[in-house]
Each structure stands twice: as C-alpha cells, then as structure tokens.
XYZ file of C-alpha atoms in Angstrom:
460
model
C 89.160 164.277 106.482
C 91.311 161.558 105.370
C 90.502 159.382 102.425
C 89.540 155.806 102.951
C 92.008 153.252 101.246
C 90.858 151.564 98.356
C 90.763 147.784 98.761
C 93.008 145.740 96.691
C 90.848 144.113 94.019
C 91.312 140.773 92.116
C 89.091 138.803 89.482
C 89.049 136.074 91.904
C 89.789 135.938 95.549
C 90.345 132.499 96.950
C 90.041 132.025 100.975
C 92.061 128.876 102.038
C 95.224 127.604 100.232
C 94.287 123.913 100.351
C 94.032 121.507 97.590
C 90.908 123.166 96.319
C 92.109 126.798 96.808
C 95.158 126.682 95.268
C 93.767 124.426 92.377
C 91.414 127.298 91.786
C 93.912 130.018 91.898
C 96.325 128.063 89.523
C 93.684 127.477 86.906
C 92.373 130.942 87.167
C 95.805 132.472 86.386
C 96.130 130.071 83.587
C 92.750 131.572 82.241
C 94.108 135.194 82.308
C 92.525 136.153 85.824
C 94.135 138.091 88.623
C 94.120 136.087 91.704
C 94.471 136.605 95.443
C 94.921 133.489 97.701
C 94.443 134.032 101.490
C 96.118 131.475 103.649
C 96.457 131.570 107.661
C 98.769 128.891 107.833
C 100.749 127.086 104.964
C 99.908 126.626 101.421
C 98.910 123.020 100.613
C 96.537 122.884 103.656
C 95.489 119.491 105.309
C 96.499 117.147 102.482
C 100.065 118.067 102.227
C 100.818 119.142 105.968
C 98.603 116.712 108.058
C 96.866 114.284 105.885
C 97.438 112.596 102.497
C 101.107 113.070 102.196
C 102.339 112.650 105.824
C 100.338 109.527 106.331
C 101.397 108.032 103.104
C 104.869 108.343 104.202
C 104.071 106.515 107.227
C 102.252 103.913 105.515
C 105.285 103.583 102.996
C 107.632 103.127 106.311
C 105.255 100.546 107.523
C 105.372 98.627 104.263
C 108.970 98.428 104.555
C 108.869 97.031 108.197
C 106.462 94.339 107.140
C 108.860 93.616 103.956
C 111.719 93.115 106.280
C 109.673 90.867 108.672
C 108.396 88.729 105.641
C 111.729 88.717 103.593
C 112.833 85.278 104.296
C 109.751 83.877 102.364
C 111.328 85.560 99.252
C 114.902 84.340 99.748
C 116.197 87.315 101.334
C 117.745 87.074 104.867
C 117.031 90.570 106.434
C 116.260 91.337 110.245
C 114.366 93.994 111.436
C 116.033 95.808 114.265
C 113.197 97.940 115.186
C 111.317 101.334 114.105
C 113.136 104.461 114.891
C 110.339 106.890 114.968
C 112.097 109.990 114.861
C 113.898 108.854 111.656
C 110.467 108.310 110.485
C 109.225 111.708 111.235
C 112.222 113.201 109.759
C 111.630 111.336 106.481
C 107.973 112.239 106.517
C 109.038 115.984 107.132
C 111.493 115.872 104.400
C 108.906 114.858 101.888
C 106.311 117.474 102.923
C 109.207 120.324 102.999
C 109.940 119.500 99.452
C 106.459 119.397 98.507
C 105.719 122.777 100.049
C 108.861 124.206 98.738
C 107.732 123.104 95.152
C 104.093 124.666 95.608
C 105.141 127.676 97.275
C 107.411 128.281 94.264
C 104.722 127.477 91.958
C 102.271 129.958 93.254
C 105.031 132.688 93.226
C 106.066 131.921 89.717
C 102.432 132.359 88.394
C 101.913 135.802 89.735
C 99.280 134.743 92.411
C 99.289 137.177 95.173
C 99.357 135.248 98.617
C 97.781 137.161 101.514
C 98.867 135.376 104.673
C 96.631 135.826 107.603
C 93.109 134.682 108.890
C 90.506 135.995 106.493
C 86.993 136.673 107.151
C 84.026 137.266 104.658
C 82.915 140.802 105.183
C 80.534 141.416 102.410
C 79.614 139.579 98.971
C 82.873 140.724 97.334
C 85.139 141.520 100.462
C 87.385 139.472 102.468
C 89.053 141.108 105.514
C 92.589 139.800 106.372
C 94.330 141.391 109.640
C 92.341 144.576 109.392
C 92.974 144.908 105.508
C 90.154 144.797 103.234
C 90.375 142.858 99.558
C 88.089 142.699 97.114
C 87.042 139.965 94.688
C 84.940 140.276 91.617
C 84.699 136.605 92.212
C 85.166 134.805 95.728
C 85.951 131.289 96.289
C 85.556 129.768 99.811
C 87.963 126.996 100.475
C 88.461 126.669 104.111
C 88.902 122.986 104.469
C 88.301 120.796 107.425
C 89.466 119.846 110.927
C 89.663 116.445 112.820
C 86.271 116.108 114.446
C 85.731 114.597 117.982
C 82.426 113.345 119.688
C 80.256 115.639 122.026
C 81.798 115.493 125.424
C 84.964 113.880 124.111
C 87.908 116.302 124.764
C 91.173 115.913 123.021
C 94.188 116.034 125.171
C 96.683 114.070 126.903
C 96.440 110.491 125.849
C 93.432 111.354 123.752
C 94.866 112.303 120.356
C 93.724 112.954 116.813
C 95.533 112.191 113.586
C 97.153 115.583 113.806
C 98.982 114.627 117.071
C 99.608 110.927 115.812
C 101.830 112.132 113.124
C 104.158 114.026 115.539
C 104.358 111.269 118.393
C 108.128 110.925 119.216
C 107.402 107.427 120.600
C 105.744 104.214 119.212
C 102.997 103.152 121.792
C 102.771 99.745 122.870
C 98.874 99.532 122.505
C 96.422 102.009 121.111
C 92.534 102.175 120.661
C 91.301 103.633 117.238
C 87.845 105.222 117.567
C 86.497 104.690 114.219
C 86.745 102.269 111.439
C 86.613 104.615 108.498
C 89.291 105.646 106.041
C 91.630 107.474 108.586
C 91.067 104.551 111.334
C 92.028 101.832 109.391
C 94.990 103.660 107.817
C 96.353 104.445 111.331
C 95.783 101.016 112.505
C 97.634 99.500 109.743
C 100.587 101.774 110.278
C 100.710 101.087 114.025
C 100.274 97.394 113.532
C 103.391 97.213 111.249
C 105.019 99.178 113.811
C 104.516 96.501 116.502
C 101.633 98.310 118.346
C 98.790 96.350 119.759
C 95.859 98.009 117.932
C 91.936 97.790 118.740
C 89.535 99.419 116.557
C 86.247 100.457 118.030
C 83.538 101.207 115.365
C 79.766 101.989 116.260
C 78.279 100.744 112.758
C 78.278 97.206 112.092
C 81.567 96.901 110.216
C 84.826 98.512 109.186
C 84.699 100.900 106.350
C 80.963 100.798 106.315
C 80.479 102.889 102.966
C 82.364 100.293 100.939
C 81.006 97.211 98.828
C 80.062 94.423 101.135
C 82.685 92.090 99.543
C 85.358 94.463 100.125
C 84.375 94.861 103.848
C 84.635 91.094 104.181
C 87.943 90.934 102.711
C 89.490 93.680 104.768
C 87.996 92.327 108.084
C 89.414 89.038 107.079
C 92.842 90.358 106.442
C 92.968 92.500 109.536
C 92.219 89.505 111.671
C 94.968 87.780 110.075
C 97.277 90.460 110.895
C 96.164 90.674 114.417
C 94.270 93.936 114.333
C 91.476 93.531 116.660
C 88.083 95.314 116.203
C 84.841 95.828 117.911
C 81.998 96.869 115.603
C 78.406 97.498 116.308
C 78.512 99.227 119.602
C 78.879 102.900 120.010
C 81.440 104.650 122.271
C 80.254 105.866 125.631
C 83.262 107.504 127.335
C 86.946 107.468 128.164
C 88.925 107.734 131.345
C 92.771 108.495 131.154
C 95.551 108.812 133.692
C 99.594 108.750 133.425
C 99.507 105.325 132.218
C 97.131 105.066 129.653
C 93.416 105.184 128.675
C 90.247 102.976 129.549
C 87.517 103.316 126.911
C 83.865 102.092 127.628
C 81.129 101.300 125.071
C 77.593 101.632 125.500
C 77.253 97.955 126.043
C 79.544 97.871 129.021
C 82.721 96.590 127.308
C 85.872 98.209 128.128
C 89.185 98.487 126.376
C 92.546 99.884 127.755
C 95.779 101.051 125.941
C 98.372 103.655 126.018
C 96.672 105.884 123.860
C 93.278 106.678 122.198
C 93.108 107.734 118.499
C 89.856 109.885 117.549
C 89.340 108.945 113.951
C 85.498 109.817 113.632
C 85.974 112.142 110.588
C 86.272 115.546 109.542
C 84.192 118.558 110.136
C 84.005 121.634 107.882
C 85.774 124.946 108.827
C 83.214 127.442 108.438
C 82.473 128.917 111.985
C 82.956 132.441 112.596
C 84.420 133.333 109.188
C 81.361 135.560 108.173
C 79.731 133.296 105.659
C 76.235 133.346 107.377
C 76.253 137.184 107.728
C 77.025 137.489 104.216
C 73.805 135.303 103.127
C 75.606 132.011 102.569
C 73.513 129.068 103.474
C 75.138 126.777 106.233
C 73.873 123.459 107.195
C 75.463 121.323 109.835
C 78.562 123.479 109.169
C 78.627 122.715 105.657
C 78.494 125.512 103.031
C 75.241 124.576 100.581
C 75.709 125.198 96.966
C 74.020 124.420 93.810
C 75.371 121.598 91.231
C 77.719 124.219 89.931
C 79.117 125.005 93.294
C 77.777 128.403 93.448
C 76.295 129.414 96.811
C 73.464 131.546 95.571
C 74.775 134.777 96.811
C 76.609 137.301 94.706
C 79.617 135.683 92.946
C 80.614 133.401 95.814
C 81.437 129.976 95.205
C 82.602 126.777 97.597
C 84.813 123.946 96.922
C 86.232 121.107 98.909
C 85.645 119.883 102.220
C 83.266 122.621 103.289
C 80.862 121.400 100.615
C 78.634 118.206 101.448
C 79.782 115.164 99.882
C 83.259 112.802 100.269
C 85.890 114.564 101.625
C 88.758 113.945 99.477
C 91.774 116.161 98.380
C 91.514 115.310 94.682
C 87.655 116.060 94.737
C 88.544 119.535 96.348
C 91.540 119.897 93.547
C 88.871 119.051 90.816
C 86.245 121.352 92.124
C 88.861 124.285 92.423
C 89.635 123.870 88.629
C 85.996 123.429 87.964
C 84.991 126.752 89.475
C 87.838 128.556 87.685
C 86.488 127.445 84.476
C 82.940 128.166 85.402
C 83.789 131.622 86.204
C 85.717 131.916 82.825
C 82.210 130.665 81.103
C 83.878 127.387 80.011
C 81.056 125.360 81.102
C 83.028 122.520 82.546
C 81.584 119.091 83.229
C 80.277 118.106 86.417
C 81.557 115.037 88.116
C 79.379 113.278 90.363
C 80.680 112.363 93.959
C 79.966 108.787 93.277
C 82.390 108.718 90.301
C 85.041 110.263 92.009
C 87.868 107.525 92.486
C 88.675 106.819 96.473
C 91.702 105.148 97.883
C 92.057 103.704 101.451
C 95.613 103.205 101.784
C 95.901 100.436 104.689
C 97.274 97.248 103.925
C 95.584 95.813 101.999
C 94.644 98.792 100.005
C 91.063 99.536 99.088
C 90.340 101.369 95.836
C 86.813 102.126 94.477
C 84.784 103.966 91.982
C 81.273 104.186 91.232
C 78.256 102.319 92.832
C 78.301 99.525 95.215
C 76.237 96.639 94.485
C 73.755 97.701 97.035
C 73.567 101.245 95.942
C 73.320 100.194 92.305
C 70.388 97.888 93.179
C 68.702 100.644 94.838
C 69.223 103.135 91.887
C 68.653 100.762 89.009
C 66.610 97.888 90.499
C 67.592 94.421 91.921
C 67.200 92.430 88.892
C 69.060 95.130 86.621
C 72.652 94.542 88.042
C 75.069 91.865 87.477
C 78.359 91.490 89.375
C 81.654 89.683 88.780
C 84.474 89.086 91.288
C 87.808 88.169 90.378
C 90.127 86.569 93.006
C 93.700 87.961 93.033
C 95.005 84.300 93.749
C 94.808 83.890 90.063
C 96.874 86.876 88.979
C 100.620 86.340 88.528
C 101.943 89.496 89.803
C 99.796 89.330 92.873
C 101.179 85.886 93.675
C 104.761 87.183 93.195
C 103.896 90.088 95.772
C 102.233 87.686 98.137
C 98.822 89.506 98.128
C 95.313 88.370 98.133
C 92.027 90.222 97.690
C 89.524 90.696 94.873
C 88.222 92.832 92.147
C 84.378 93.398 91.834
C 82.818 94.771 88.864
C 79.336 96.188 89.056
C 77.495 96.699 85.927
C 73.904 97.267 84.563
C 72.479 94.173 82.837
C 73.272 94.661 79.197
C 74.599 98.124 80.006
C 77.608 99.979 81.313
C 80.069 99.229 84.285
C 78.871 101.480 87.191
C 81.149 100.599 89.837
C 84.596 98.927 90.331
C 85.721 97.981 93.881
C 89.394 96.434 94.740
C 91.231 95.427 97.476
C 94.725 94.040 97.746
C 98.285 95.175 97.922
C 98.952 98.464 95.832
C 95.389 98.359 94.355
C 95.238 102.114 94.689
C 97.477 102.080 91.289
C 94.579 100.561 89.250
C 92.077 103.071 90.000
C 92.937 105.096 87.094
C 91.715 102.695 84.635
C 88.686 101.819 86.639
C 87.752 105.597 86.816
C 87.711 105.863 83.004
C 85.657 102.683 82.799
C 82.842 104.032 85.091
C 82.958 107.780 83.874
C 83.002 106.864 80.241
C 80.182 104.467 80.754
C 82.088 101.519 79.229
C 80.576 98.022 78.800
C 82.586 95.193 80.062
C 82.670 93.878 76.318
C 84.248 97.155 75.502
C 87.078 96.810 78.255
C 87.581 93.169 77.444
C 89.125 94.248 74.116
C 91.722 96.156 76.117
C 95.194 94.381 76.223
C 96.901 94.294 79.734
C 100.386 93.923 80.165
C 101.549 90.475 81.659
C 102.365 90.169 84.313
C 100.835 93.093 86.136
C 98.105 93.356 88.757
C 96.311 95.472 85.930
C 95.637 92.323 84.295
C 93.275 91.292 87.106
C 91.034 94.249 86.034
C 90.967 93.098 82.775
C 90.079 89.461 83.694
C 87.262 90.545 86.002
C 85.712 92.452 82.821
C 86.371 89.441 80.615
C 84.399 87.289 82.784
C 81.630 89.692 83.167
C 81.576 90.042 79.504
C 81.000 86.187 79.187
C 84.262 85.175 77.988
C 86.555 84.470 81.143
C 90.056 83.733 80.123
C 90.754 81.581 83.171
C 87.568 80.721 84.159
C-alpha cells in the first residue's frame, strides 16, 4: 500500500495575499517563522489591483484635468484638449505593475513560500490548494472582500461595479452612482472631472453618512458647486437597461437616466465555500467573528482584514496582519480600536478623519462633556494659494484629550498622520498648541484649530 505524502508544514500559513495577508507574512518571517502564503490571483489583492492604488491614479489624472481647466486663475494659460481614457488606463496600469513587481520581489527575497491557487480550509491546521494539503501550526485567514450589489440587482451590461469602471475604454457622457459612501463619491468625483454628467443616489439622508455632520455639510456644498448632482433619503427600487443606457427607479417613484449605473454599495467579505464554518469558525452575515486579539476561538486560527467586522480599509488589514504575527510570537501587541484608525476619502475635496464624530463622542461621553472647534481653511495661507476651501474640526473631552479630528479640503489626507498621533496618544489641545507648524503649510490649520480649542486662537 502506497504511503500518503506528508503535507508541507509551515509555522504560519496565510490564506490570502492582500494587504492583511502579505503584511502578516512579511512580519512573520522577520520574527523567524516559516511562512506559506496562499493566493488564487495576484499578490496585493484588491487594494493594489482593483482598489486603493488604481483609483488614486484615476483621481490624480482627474486633479490634473481640473488644474488645466482652472489654470488661467493662476496666470497659466493652458487648454484642456480632452481626456484620453486609454492613456489614463495605461498610466494606472503602469503604477500597479510597478508596485506588483516590487511586492512579488520582496516576498520572494524574504523566503516566503507562495502557493498559487484557490485555498480551502479543511481542518483546524490544514489548507488544501489544488488537491494538495498544506499544514500550518498557525493559520491566518485573509481572504478579503468583493464589490457588493443589492438583492435582485445583477451586474452586467451597463450596470457595473468599481472593478469594471476601472477598465472602461470610454468615458460615458452620463452616469448614475448608486451609493454615496467612499467608493461612490470617489468615482463621482473622478467622472465629473472627466466631463461626465454624474448623479449620486443614496438611500440614507446624506452623502458619506458615517462622517461628522460638519464634514457632510461641506462635501455636499462642494459637490453642488462642482455640479455633481445627488439624491439622498430615498432607496433604490430597480433598474432597466437597453443598448442606449439605464433607467433607475427609486421607491418614491423618481427616475434617473444615464449611460451607466455604477453600483457602489460597499464590499462584502469573501468567506463562502472556503471551509471556514466546517472547521468550526463562527460566521455572521459572511464575516469571521474573532475576539479582540483576532483569534477565531478555533485551534490556532486567526483572521484579519475585510473579513473581520469593522471598517474595511487596506491599512487596517495591514496593521492587523502585523498584529497577528506579533501575537503568535508572544509579543503582546497593542490593540488599536477601529475608531482610532485614520480614514481618507480621496474625492475632491478630500475627507480625512480619525476618532469620534461629535455625535458619537456625545453618545459615549455625554453631551455636556464634549467641546468642539472648527477652523475654516479660508484663514490658512497655503489653502488660499491652492484655491481650496474646507474646515478642520476638532472634538475633545472637556478638560480632557482630543477624541476626534475631522478635515475636508484639497489634500487634507496628507494631514491625517499628525491627527492620528494626537488622537491615539490622547493629547490635549494644550499639548498640541505647543507644536510648531511650518509656515506656510496646510498643516498650520491643524495647529490653529488646536490653539483655538486650547483657548488661545492666534488669528481669532
């Protein structure tokens, strides 16, 4: 009788090579572990190939188009001849290809074993890939997410998701964006800059409904000024399509027509038919349930990234991957709550936030325990030079630390690093007021907001 082949064994076996998975793998080899990394598509996952990187490349092209249109305001005479979408795609693909080459080279150089194919959990310590079993003393589930749709709303033809939107070889004359969250407002912003007549349909009462009310107000005002139309507070009912376009109907009977419908209603976890539940892992609405240290409660199985309930951000998955590798190594890494993870929405104007909104802070700490300060970017020299408006809003506990920073304006995402440090280190406005912010920078505006909240506004 033939002997059964012994499965190749690793200290840590990671299922999924996106942000969370490859970060776990890289940190694990730094810590001396042997690592196997299973990936059915390309290393880098959604973020590199269909999300963060390609969409930001499009947004940069959109920014340049806007600069060309507005250049005469700055004494530069430039004419915009149009948008060459195939050249934009080539630029985007070049960025992605370069980053992919760098990542694959790094993974190889670090001695991580990449196992190509679709993996399935077939036990508490085994993943099967293309009929071959691989064992891991520790398993990290990192299978990521996919573009959701709505029940009964099929993707196809003129009804697309962000995946197809990034590969269009034409610029539509008009588009309806279903969903006013991060993905929806980013694509609406790009398309408007490309000359598309855009309408956002959002069932909740406002765009970006998870943001602070002051930020929402500023974004909606800016979008109206840019000519981006939106309909909020009424839910989607159905869509009809033909060779000419789509007709979207809302539950109140309103209809909208355009060439395309972009479905941007969020992302769902990739966990179905992967053997998770059979192995004893708890699944709730598709998400893997873990404790606060990302352990599933089954064997030595952990989960990271978009399959774990919470904010779906590449850098959250990246941080969780590092966390799990260090947890397995017994280093007792610090838990970072989702609320204290920085978030950036890269539409124009950009939104950058960390910590509690004013509403959430009052719910947690009490209405009379919260103080806020808004700083208008109109008072900031560099913002005036860039021609941007917006605000920075700081939320603090009275006589206590800053618990939230919320910003909107051109390039505000570049300010989120300091804001994250302020919130996560529980700094008081009086502490931040002592920092020196270079002049002239937009970063000064963050300092001015804290000066004002500390009771000594420089220009107030």
